[in-house]
PDB file of C-alpha atoms in Angstrom:
ATOM      1  CA  MET C  18      60.837  12.091  63.006  1.00  0.00           C
ATOM      2  CA  MET C  19      59.716  13.906  66.044  1.00  0.00           C
ATOM      3  CA  GLY C  20      56.177  15.388  65.884  1.00  0.00           C
ATOM      4  CA  ASN C  21      53.596  17.449  67.615  1.00  0.00           C
ATOM      5  CA  ASN C  22      53.588  16.251  71.040  1.00  0.00           C
ATOM      6  CA  ASN C  23      49.515  16.643  71.525  1.00  0.00           C
ATOM      7  CA  ASN C  24      49.543  13.765  68.575  1.00  0.00           C
ATOM      8  CA  ILE C  25      52.069  11.670  70.197  1.00  0.00           C
ATOM      9  CA  VAL C  26      50.771   9.184  73.061  1.00  0.00           C
ATOM     10  CA  LEU C  27      53.968   7.260  73.892  1.00  0.00           C
ATOM     11  CA  ARG C  28      57.749   8.506  73.223  1.00  0.00           C
ATOM     12  CA  THR C  29      61.319   7.969  74.925  1.00  0.00           C
ATOM     13  CA  GLU C  30      63.943  10.811  74.926  1.00  0.00           C
ATOM     14  CA  ASN C  31      67.698   9.336  75.053  1.00  0.00           C
ATOM     15  CA  ILE C  32      67.371   6.130  76.857  1.00  0.00           C
ATOM     16  CA  VAL C  33      70.170   4.529  78.058  1.00  0.00           C
ATOM     17  CA  LYS C  34      70.568   1.029  79.575  1.00  0.00           C
ATOM     18  CA  ARG C  35      73.828  -0.721  80.769  1.00  0.00           C
ATOM     19  CA  PHE C  36      73.783  -4.078  81.459  1.00  0.00           C
ATOM     20  CA  GLY C  37      77.484  -4.291  83.446  1.00  0.00           C
ATOM     21  CA  GLY C  38      80.266  -3.002  80.686  1.00  0.00           C
ATOM     22  CA  ILE C  39      77.586  -3.737  77.671  1.00  0.00           C
ATOM     23  CA  LYS C  40      75.262  -1.003  76.643  1.00  0.00           C
ATOM     24  CA  ALA C  41      72.031  -2.232  75.526  1.00  0.00           C
ATOM     25  CA  LEU C  42      70.733   0.929  74.471  1.00  0.00           C
ATOM     26  CA  GLN C  43      72.450   4.662  73.541  1.00  0.00           C
ATOM     27  CA  GLY C  44      70.200   7.260  73.101  1.00  0.00           C
ATOM     28  CA  VAL C  45      67.037   5.848  72.196  1.00  0.00           C
ATOM     29  CA  SER C  46      64.221   7.960  71.533  1.00  0.00           C
ATOM     30  CA  ILE C  47      60.945   6.889  69.644  1.00  0.00           C
ATOM     31  CA  GLU C  48      57.563   8.442  69.156  1.00  0.00           C
ATOM     32  CA  VAL C  49      54.155   6.685  68.656  1.00  0.00           C
ATOM     33  CA  PRO C  50      51.418   8.747  67.466  1.00  0.00           C
ATOM     34  CA  LYS C  51      47.994   8.455  68.802  1.00  0.00           C
ATOM     35  CA  GLU C  52      46.007   5.844  66.424  1.00  0.00           C
ATOM     36  CA  SER C  53      49.022   4.273  65.138  1.00  0.00           C
ATOM     37  CA  ILE C  54      50.557   1.320  64.563  1.00  0.00           C
ATOM     38  CA  VAL C  55      54.444   1.661  65.268  1.00  0.00           C
ATOM     39  CA  MET C  56      56.883  -1.327  64.512  1.00  0.00           C
ATOM     40  CA  LEU C  57      60.424  -1.950  65.921  1.00  0.00           C
ATOM     41  CA  ILE C  58      62.836  -4.157  63.674  1.00  0.00           C
ATOM     42  CA  GLY C  59      66.303  -5.319  63.941  1.00  0.00           C
ATOM     43  CA  PRO C  60      68.558  -8.390  64.480  1.00  0.00           C
ATOM     44  CA  ASN C  61      68.391 -10.024  67.742  1.00  0.00           C
ATOM     45  CA  GLY C  62      70.530  -8.368  70.659  1.00  0.00           C
ATOM     46  CA  SER C  63      69.563  -4.912  68.763  1.00  0.00           C
ATOM     47  CA  GLY C  64      67.826  -3.532  71.893  1.00  0.00           C
ATOM     48  CA  LYS C  65      64.317  -3.900  71.183  1.00  0.00           C
ATOM     49  CA  THR C  66      62.970  -6.051  74.174  1.00  0.00           C
ATOM     50  CA  THR C  67      64.936  -3.739  76.401  1.00  0.00           C
ATOM     51  CA  LEU C  68      63.515  -0.247  75.123  1.00  0.00           C
ATOM     52  CA  VAL C  69      60.221  -2.217  75.463  1.00  0.00           C
ATOM     53  CA  ASN C  70      61.333  -3.605  78.977  1.00  0.00           C
ATOM     54  CA  ILE C  71      61.800   0.270  79.897  1.00  0.00           C
ATOM     55  CA  ILE C  72      58.663   1.445  78.653  1.00  0.00           C
ATOM     56  CA  SER C  73      56.739  -0.922  80.511  1.00  0.00           C
ATOM     57  CA  GLY C  74      58.525  -0.382  84.035  1.00  0.00           C
ATOM     58  CA  PHE C  75      60.443  -3.962  83.909  1.00  0.00           C
ATOM     59  CA  TYR C  76      63.558  -1.959  83.633  1.00  0.00           C
ATOM     60  CA  LYS C  77      64.661   1.299  84.801  1.00  0.00           C
ATOM     61  CA  PRO C  78      66.676   3.697  82.202  1.00  0.00           C
ATOM     62  CA  ASP C  79      70.226   4.879  83.498  1.00  0.00           C
ATOM     63  CA  LYS C  80      69.661   8.030  81.335  1.00  0.00           C
ATOM     64  CA  GLY C  81      66.704   9.034  79.507  1.00  0.00           C
ATOM     65  CA  LYS C  82      62.781   9.629  79.859  1.00  0.00           C
ATOM     66  CA  VAL C  83      59.853   7.902  78.796  1.00  0.00           C
ATOM     67  CA  TYR C  84      56.337   9.935  78.534  1.00  0.00           C
ATOM     68  CA  ILE C  85      52.782   8.801  78.141  1.00  0.00           C
ATOM     69  CA  TYR C  86      51.367  11.989  76.271  1.00  0.00           C
ATOM     70  CA  ASP C  87      53.092  14.782  78.425  1.00  0.00           C
ATOM     71  CA  LYS C  88      53.654  12.838  81.666  1.00  0.00           C
ATOM     72  CA  ASP C  89      56.963  11.461  82.888  1.00  0.00           C
ATOM     73  CA  ILE C  90      56.640   7.943  83.425  1.00  0.00           C
ATOM     74  CA  THR C  91      60.356   7.429  84.105  1.00  0.00           C
ATOM     75  CA  GLY C  92      60.848   4.144  86.871  1.00  0.00           C
ATOM     76  CA  PHE C  93      57.164   4.196  87.611  1.00  0.00           C
ATOM     77  CA  SER C  94      56.776   0.560  88.649  1.00  0.00           C
ATOM     78  CA  PRO C  95      55.020  -1.911  85.688  1.00  0.00           C
ATOM     79  CA  HIS C  96      51.514  -2.003  87.611  1.00  0.00           C
ATOM     80  CA  ASN C  97      51.848   1.974  87.585  1.00  0.00           C
ATOM     81  CA  ILE C  98      52.252   2.121  84.080  1.00  0.00           C
ATOM     82  CA  PHE C  99      48.931  -0.430  83.900  1.00  0.00           C
ATOM     83  CA  LYS C 100      47.289   1.930  85.598  1.00  0.00           C
ATOM     84  CA  MET C 101      48.278   5.049  83.072  1.00  0.00           C
ATOM     85  CA  GLY C 102      47.094   3.366  79.992  1.00  0.00           C
ATOM     86  CA  ILE C 103      49.887   1.213  78.823  1.00  0.00           C
ATOM     87  CA  SER C 104      49.243  -2.645  78.420  1.00  0.00           C
ATOM     88  CA  ARG C 105      51.594  -5.050  77.224  1.00  0.00           C
ATOM     89  CA  THR C 106      51.552  -8.743  75.411  1.00  0.00           C
ATOM     90  CA  PHE C 107      54.658 -11.391  75.301  1.00  0.00           C
ATOM     91  CA  GLN C 108      55.936 -13.584  72.552  1.00  0.00           C
ATOM     92  CA  ILE C 109      55.450 -16.528  74.569  1.00  0.00           C
ATOM     93  CA  PRO C 110      51.604 -15.764  76.239  1.00  0.00           C
ATOM     94  CA  LEU C 111      51.314 -15.843  79.882  1.00  0.00           C
ATOM     95  CA  PRO C 112      47.610 -16.823  80.531  1.00  0.00           C
ATOM     96  CA  PHE C 113      46.105 -18.477  83.875  1.00  0.00           C
ATOM     97  CA  ARG C 114      46.186 -21.927  82.434  1.00  0.00           C
ATOM     98  CA  LYS C 115      43.217 -23.645  84.822  1.00  0.00           C
ATOM     99  CA  LEU C 116      41.035 -20.230  84.535  1.00  0.00           C
ATOM    100  CA  THR C 117      38.541 -20.178  81.760  1.00  0.00           C
ATOM    101  CA  VAL C 118      38.846 -17.822  78.388  1.00  0.00           C
ATOM    102  CA  LEU C 119      36.214 -15.307  80.377  1.00  0.00           C
ATOM    103  CA  GLU C 120      37.847 -15.415  83.423  1.00  0.00           C
ATOM    104  CA  ASN C 121      41.264 -14.342  81.803  1.00  0.00           C
ATOM    105  CA  LEU C 122      39.955 -11.456  81.046  1.00  0.00           C
ATOM    106  CA  LEU C 123      38.050 -10.277  84.218  1.00  0.00           C
ATOM    107  CA  VAL C 124      41.149 -11.142  86.307  1.00  0.00           C
ATOM    108  CA  VAL C 125      42.881  -8.034  84.643  1.00  0.00           C
ATOM    109  CA  ALA C 126      40.218  -5.153  84.694  1.00  0.00           C
ATOM    110  CA  ARG C 127      41.392  -2.221  85.785  1.00  0.00           C
ATOM    111  CA  LYS C 128      38.007  -0.940  87.322  1.00  0.00           C
ATOM    112  CA  VAL C 129      36.945  -3.201  89.966  1.00  0.00           C
ATOM    113  CA  LYS C 130      34.291  -2.572  92.081  1.00  0.00           C
ATOM    114  CA  GLY C 131      33.726  -4.833  95.533  1.00  0.00           C
ATOM    115  CA  GLU C 132      37.297  -5.730  96.399  1.00  0.00           C
ATOM    116  CA  GLY C 133      37.258  -3.849  99.666  1.00  0.00           C
ATOM    117  CA  ILE C 134      35.321  -4.717 102.531  1.00  0.00           C
ATOM    118  CA  ILE C 135      33.007  -1.929 103.285  1.00  0.00           C
ATOM    119  CA  GLU C 136      32.085  -2.085  99.289  1.00  0.00           C
ATOM    120  CA  SER C 137      31.558  -5.682  99.989  1.00  0.00           C
ATOM    121  CA  LEU C 138      29.099  -5.486 102.598  1.00  0.00           C
ATOM    122  CA  PHE C 139      27.421  -2.423 102.088  1.00  0.00           C
ATOM    123  CA  LYS C 140      27.471  -1.741  98.281  1.00  0.00           C
ATOM    124  CA  ARG C 141      26.502  -5.064  97.436  1.00  0.00           C
ATOM    125  CA  SER C 142      24.115  -3.781  94.100  1.00  0.00           C
ATOM    126  CA  GLU C 143      26.732  -1.543  93.001  1.00  0.00           C
ATOM    127  CA  TRP C 144      29.330  -4.463  92.503  1.00  0.00           C
ATOM    128  CA  ILE C 145      27.129  -6.495  91.481  1.00  0.00           C
ATOM    129  CA  LYS C 146      26.278  -4.281  88.622  1.00  0.00           C
ATOM    130  CA  ASN C 147      29.777  -3.801  87.937  1.00  0.00           C
ATOM    131  CA  GLU C 148      30.867  -6.934  87.650  1.00  0.00           C
ATOM    132  CA  GLU C 149      27.710  -7.738  85.279  1.00  0.00           C
ATOM    133  CA  MET C 150      29.060  -4.701  83.529  1.00  0.00           C
ATOM    134  CA  LEU C 151      32.721  -5.912  83.097  1.00  0.00           C
ATOM    135  CA  VAL C 152      31.414  -9.425  81.922  1.00  0.00           C
ATOM    136  CA  ASN C 153      29.509  -8.274  79.740  1.00  0.00           C
ATOM    137  CA  LYS C 154      32.627  -5.861  78.082  1.00  0.00           C
ATOM    138  CA  ALA C 155      34.818  -9.203  78.153  1.00  0.00           C
ATOM    139  CA  MET C 156      32.476 -10.868  76.032  1.00  0.00           C
ATOM    140  CA  GLU C 157      32.110  -8.175  73.903  1.00  0.00           C
ATOM    141  CA  ILE C 158      35.954  -8.150  73.374  1.00  0.00           C
ATOM    142  CA  LEU C 159      35.867 -12.298  72.946  1.00  0.00           C
ATOM    143  CA  GLU C 160      33.496 -11.395  70.310  1.00  0.00           C
ATOM    144  CA  ILE C 161      35.937  -9.150  68.620  1.00  0.00           C
ATOM    145  CA  ILE C 162      38.658 -11.466  68.934  1.00  0.00           C
ATOM    146  CA  ASN C 163      36.765 -14.568  67.687  1.00  0.00           C
ATOM    147  CA  LEU C 164      37.084 -16.196  71.206  1.00  0.00           C
ATOM    148  CA  ASP C 165      33.354 -16.002  72.099  1.00  0.00           C
ATOM    149  CA  HIS C 166      32.602 -19.489  71.540  1.00  0.00           C
ATOM    150  CA  LEU C 167      35.318 -20.630  73.308  1.00  0.00           C
ATOM    151  CA  TRP C 168      34.516 -18.486  76.391  1.00  0.00           C
ATOM    152  CA  ASP C 169      34.188 -21.322  79.058  1.00  0.00           C
ATOM    153  CA  LYS C 170      37.127 -23.142  77.872  1.00  0.00           C
ATOM    154  CA  GLU C 171      40.267 -23.635  80.266  1.00  0.00           C
ATOM    155  CA  ALA C 172      43.037 -21.089  78.670  1.00  0.00           C
ATOM    156  CA  GLY C 173      45.510 -24.054  78.925  1.00  0.00           C
ATOM    157  CA  LYS C 174      43.501 -26.264  76.277  1.00  0.00           C
ATOM    158  CA  LEU C 175      43.625 -23.221  73.717  1.00  0.00           C
ATOM    159  CA  SER C 176      45.871 -23.426  70.680  1.00  0.00           C
ATOM    160  CA  GLY C 177      49.328 -21.620  70.557  1.00  0.00           C
ATOM    161  CA  GLY C 178      47.550 -19.209  68.130  1.00  0.00           C
ATOM    162  CA  GLN C 179      44.420 -18.678  70.105  1.00  0.00           C
ATOM    163  CA  MET C 180      46.594 -17.446  73.317  1.00  0.00           C
ATOM    164  CA  LYS C 181      47.872 -14.861  71.070  1.00  0.00           C
ATOM    165  CA  LEU C 182      44.325 -13.676  70.808  1.00  0.00           C
ATOM    166  CA  LEU C 183      43.558 -13.882  74.442  1.00  0.00           C
ATOM    167  CA  GLU C 184      46.648 -11.869  74.992  1.00  0.00           C
ATOM    168  CA  ILE C 185      45.103  -9.018  73.391  1.00  0.00           C
ATOM    169  CA  GLY C 186      41.701  -9.687  74.590  1.00  0.00           C
ATOM    170  CA  ARG C 187      43.824  -9.416  77.992  1.00  0.00           C
ATOM    171  CA  ALA C 188      45.313  -6.396  77.147  1.00  0.00           C
ATOM    172  CA  LEU C 189      41.940  -4.586  75.636  1.00  0.00           C
ATOM    173  CA  MET C 190      40.574  -5.260  79.118  1.00  0.00           C
ATOM    174  CA  SER C 191      42.694  -2.443  80.870  1.00  0.00           C
ATOM    175  CA  ASP C 192      40.491   0.266  78.449  1.00  0.00           C
ATOM    176  CA  PRO C 193      44.644   0.725  77.080  1.00  0.00           C
ATOM    177  CA  GLU C 194      45.871   4.070  75.005  1.00  0.00           C
ATOM    178  CA  VAL C 195      48.907   2.062  74.156  1.00  0.00           C
ATOM    179  CA  ILE C 196      49.506  -1.678  73.436  1.00  0.00           C
ATOM    180  CA  LEU C 197      53.141  -3.110  73.697  1.00  0.00           C
ATOM    181  CA  MET C 198      53.285  -6.243  71.716  1.00  0.00           C
ATOM    182  CA  ASP C 199      56.365  -8.685  71.735  1.00  0.00           C
ATOM    183  CA  GLU C 200      56.097 -11.080  68.404  1.00  0.00           C
ATOM    184  CA  PRO C 201      52.666 -11.253  68.259  1.00  0.00           C
ATOM    185  CA  VAL C 202      52.453 -13.385  65.142  1.00  0.00           C
ATOM    186  CA  ALA C 203      56.130 -15.458  66.347  1.00  0.00           C
ATOM    187  CA  GLY C 204      55.125 -19.329  65.710  1.00  0.00           C
ATOM    188  CA  VAL C 205      51.607 -19.284  64.227  1.00  0.00           C
ATOM    189  CA  ASN C 206      50.950 -20.073  60.472  1.00  0.00           C
ATOM    190  CA  PRO C 207      50.609 -17.320  58.034  1.00  0.00           C
ATOM    191  CA  ARG C 208      46.913 -17.589  57.897  1.00  0.00           C
ATOM    192  CA  LEU C 209      46.443 -16.712  61.607  1.00  0.00           C
ATOM    193  CA  ALA C 210      49.454 -14.441  61.583  1.00  0.00           C
ATOM    194  CA  ASN C 211      47.355 -12.060  59.149  1.00  0.00           C
ATOM    195  CA  GLU C 212      44.117 -12.583  61.186  1.00  0.00           C
ATOM    196  CA  ILE C 213      46.068 -11.702  64.417  1.00  0.00           C
ATOM    197  CA  MET C 214      47.279  -8.247  62.315  1.00  0.00           C
ATOM    198  CA  GLU C 215      43.628  -7.978  60.605  1.00  0.00           C
ATOM    199  CA  HIS C 216      42.499  -7.439  64.405  1.00  0.00           C
ATOM    200  CA  VAL C 217      45.138  -5.031  65.650  1.00  0.00           C
ATOM    201  CA  LEU C 218      44.650  -2.639  62.534  1.00  0.00           C
ATOM    202  CA  ALA C 219      40.410  -2.650  63.359  1.00  0.00           C
ATOM    203  CA  LEU C 220      41.058  -1.931  67.462  1.00  0.00           C
ATOM    204  CA  ARG C 221      43.337   0.828  66.125  1.00  0.00           C
ATOM    205  CA  ASP C 222      40.773   2.157  63.645  1.00  0.00           C
ATOM    206  CA  GLU C 223      37.658   1.343  65.546  1.00  0.00           C
ATOM    207  CA  TYR C 224      38.716   1.591  69.121  1.00  0.00           C
ATOM    208  CA  SER C 225      41.812   4.448  68.732  1.00  0.00           C
ATOM    209  CA  ILE C 226      44.155   2.233  70.283  1.00  0.00           C
ATOM    210  CA  SER C 227      48.082   2.838  69.494  1.00  0.00           C
ATOM    211  CA  PHE C 228      50.297  -0.539  69.277  1.00  0.00           C
ATOM    212  CA  LEU C 229      54.334  -0.450  69.369  1.00  0.00           C
ATOM    213  CA  ILE C 230      55.480  -4.020  68.176  1.00  0.00           C
ATOM    214  CA  ILE C 231      58.430  -5.758  67.730  1.00  0.00           C
ATOM    215  CA  GLU C 232      58.352  -8.575  65.069  1.00  0.00           C
ATOM    216  CA  HIS C 233      60.589 -10.646  62.930  1.00  0.00           C
ATOM    217  CA  ARG C 234      58.010 -11.383  60.328  1.00  0.00           C
ATOM    218  CA  LEU C 235      58.280  -8.371  58.231  1.00  0.00           C
ATOM    219  CA  ASP C 236      56.865 -10.277  55.407  1.00  0.00           C
ATOM    220  CA  ILE C 237      53.346 -10.389  57.243  1.00  0.00           C
ATOM    221  CA  VAL C 238      53.345  -7.373  59.352  1.00  0.00           C
ATOM    222  CA  LEU C 239      54.960  -4.459  57.407  1.00  0.00           C
ATOM    223  CA  LYS C 240      51.831  -3.924  55.319  1.00  0.00           C
ATOM    224  CA  TYR C 241      50.034  -3.481  58.539  1.00  0.00           C
ATOM    225  CA  VAL C 242      51.909  -0.877  60.142  1.00  0.00           C
ATOM    226  CA  ASP C 243      52.071   2.946  59.923  1.00  0.00           C
ATOM    227  CA  LEU C 244      55.512   3.618  60.749  1.00  0.00           C
ATOM    228  CA  VAL C 245      58.687   1.578  61.403  1.00  0.00           C
ATOM    229  CA  TYR C 246      61.871   2.002  63.620  1.00  0.00           C
ATOM    230  CA  ALA C 247      65.020  -0.102  62.877  1.00  0.00           C
ATOM    231  CA  MET C 248      67.502  -0.750  65.699  1.00  0.00           C
ATOM    232  CA  HIS C 249      71.130  -2.007  65.692  1.00  0.00           C
ATOM    233  CA  ASN C 250      73.522  -2.499  68.548  1.00  0.00           C
ATOM    234  CA  GLY C 251      71.377  -0.654  70.972  1.00  0.00           C
ATOM    235  CA  ARG C 252      70.575   2.591  68.365  1.00  0.00           C
ATOM    236  CA  ILE C 253      67.822   3.687  65.867  1.00  0.00           C
ATOM    237  CA  ILE C 254      69.760   3.030  62.466  1.00  0.00           C
ATOM    238  CA  ALA C 255      66.148   4.368  60.708  1.00  0.00           C
ATOM    239  CA  CYS C 256      62.759   5.436  60.818  1.00  0.00           C
ATOM    240  CA  ASP C 257      60.699   5.785  57.836  1.00  0.00           C
ATOM    241  CA  LEU C 258      57.534   4.355  56.038  1.00  0.00           C
ATOM    242  CA  PRO C 259      57.121   0.419  56.024  1.00  0.00           C
ATOM    243  CA  GLU C 260      57.490   0.302  52.150  1.00  0.00           C
ATOM    244  CA  ARG C 261      60.832   2.281  51.833  1.00  0.00           C
ATOM    245  CA  ILE C 262      62.250   1.172  55.283  1.00  0.00           C
ATOM    246  CA  VAL C 263      63.791  -2.238  53.955  1.00  0.00           C
ATOM    247  CA  ASN C 264      65.631  -0.160  51.263  1.00  0.00           C
ATOM    248  CA  HIS C 265      67.807   1.896  53.999  1.00  0.00           C
ATOM    249  CA  PRO C 266      71.406   0.768  53.637  1.00  0.00           C
ATOM    250  CA  ALA C 267      71.798   0.602  57.075  1.00  0.00           C
ATOM    251  CA  VAL C 268      69.085  -1.654  57.810  1.00  0.00           C
ATOM    252  CA  ALA C 269      70.148  -4.061  55.242  1.00  0.00           C
ATOM    253  CA  ALA C 270      73.929  -3.823  56.385  1.00  0.00           C
ATOM    254  CA  ALA C 271      72.407  -4.644  60.015  1.00  0.00           C
ATOM    255  CA  TYR C 272      70.487  -7.631  59.043  1.00  0.00           C
ATOM    256  CA  LEU C 273      73.056  -9.201  56.707  1.00  0.00           C
ATOM    257  CA  GLY C 274      75.421  -8.444  59.128  1.00  0.00           C
ATOM    258  CA  GLY C 275      77.214  -5.788  57.117  1.00  0.00           C
TER     259      GLY C 275
END
């Protein structure tokens, strides 16, 4: 289901990854269109997280390419991929637990003035203005994700669901083109799970952000996404609209072990 490259913000081409004698990925090609929510599904061990680790630079592929728009970013470091506009959230949130909610957003901003000696000594007014801008931006993001009333609370004292929202906020501070999300609603109650996905939907619609989401809770997440790729044994076995994907024989067989 390959489309016009001008409309594709993220794509992989024939990604292969081996761990010893195990082929974790066997020629995986996917596309994430602009302003879309794309979901990766499949049983545990099907290769979903390995693929996201390659896209985000934590692993290097043995073969294949990763592109953001038409720029080849294969093998870039996680830091450089972050600078290119790809942010990531994790299944287990990783905040700076002793910092406040607001501080957790400020430390991940991509464009921070005043960190160099020259700027801090001779351009004080500039970096103070920049700092004020970043604080305002962070507070706007906290308002979007309904954490603004907790701005001065230590991140380590948040609930599990609030930490999931904070992960999204931290990703937004980098002005991403794409956010990679690893099980964003794992371990949270259905009400909060739907709230998290409503935020994702709003961010797609209002801020033109694309999402690539790994998730097992199909009953909750499928209704929010635009396109689904199903994986099994390191391969893409189906790609379709969310309302049709679960009816694919190959998908049913993969989940049932057939």
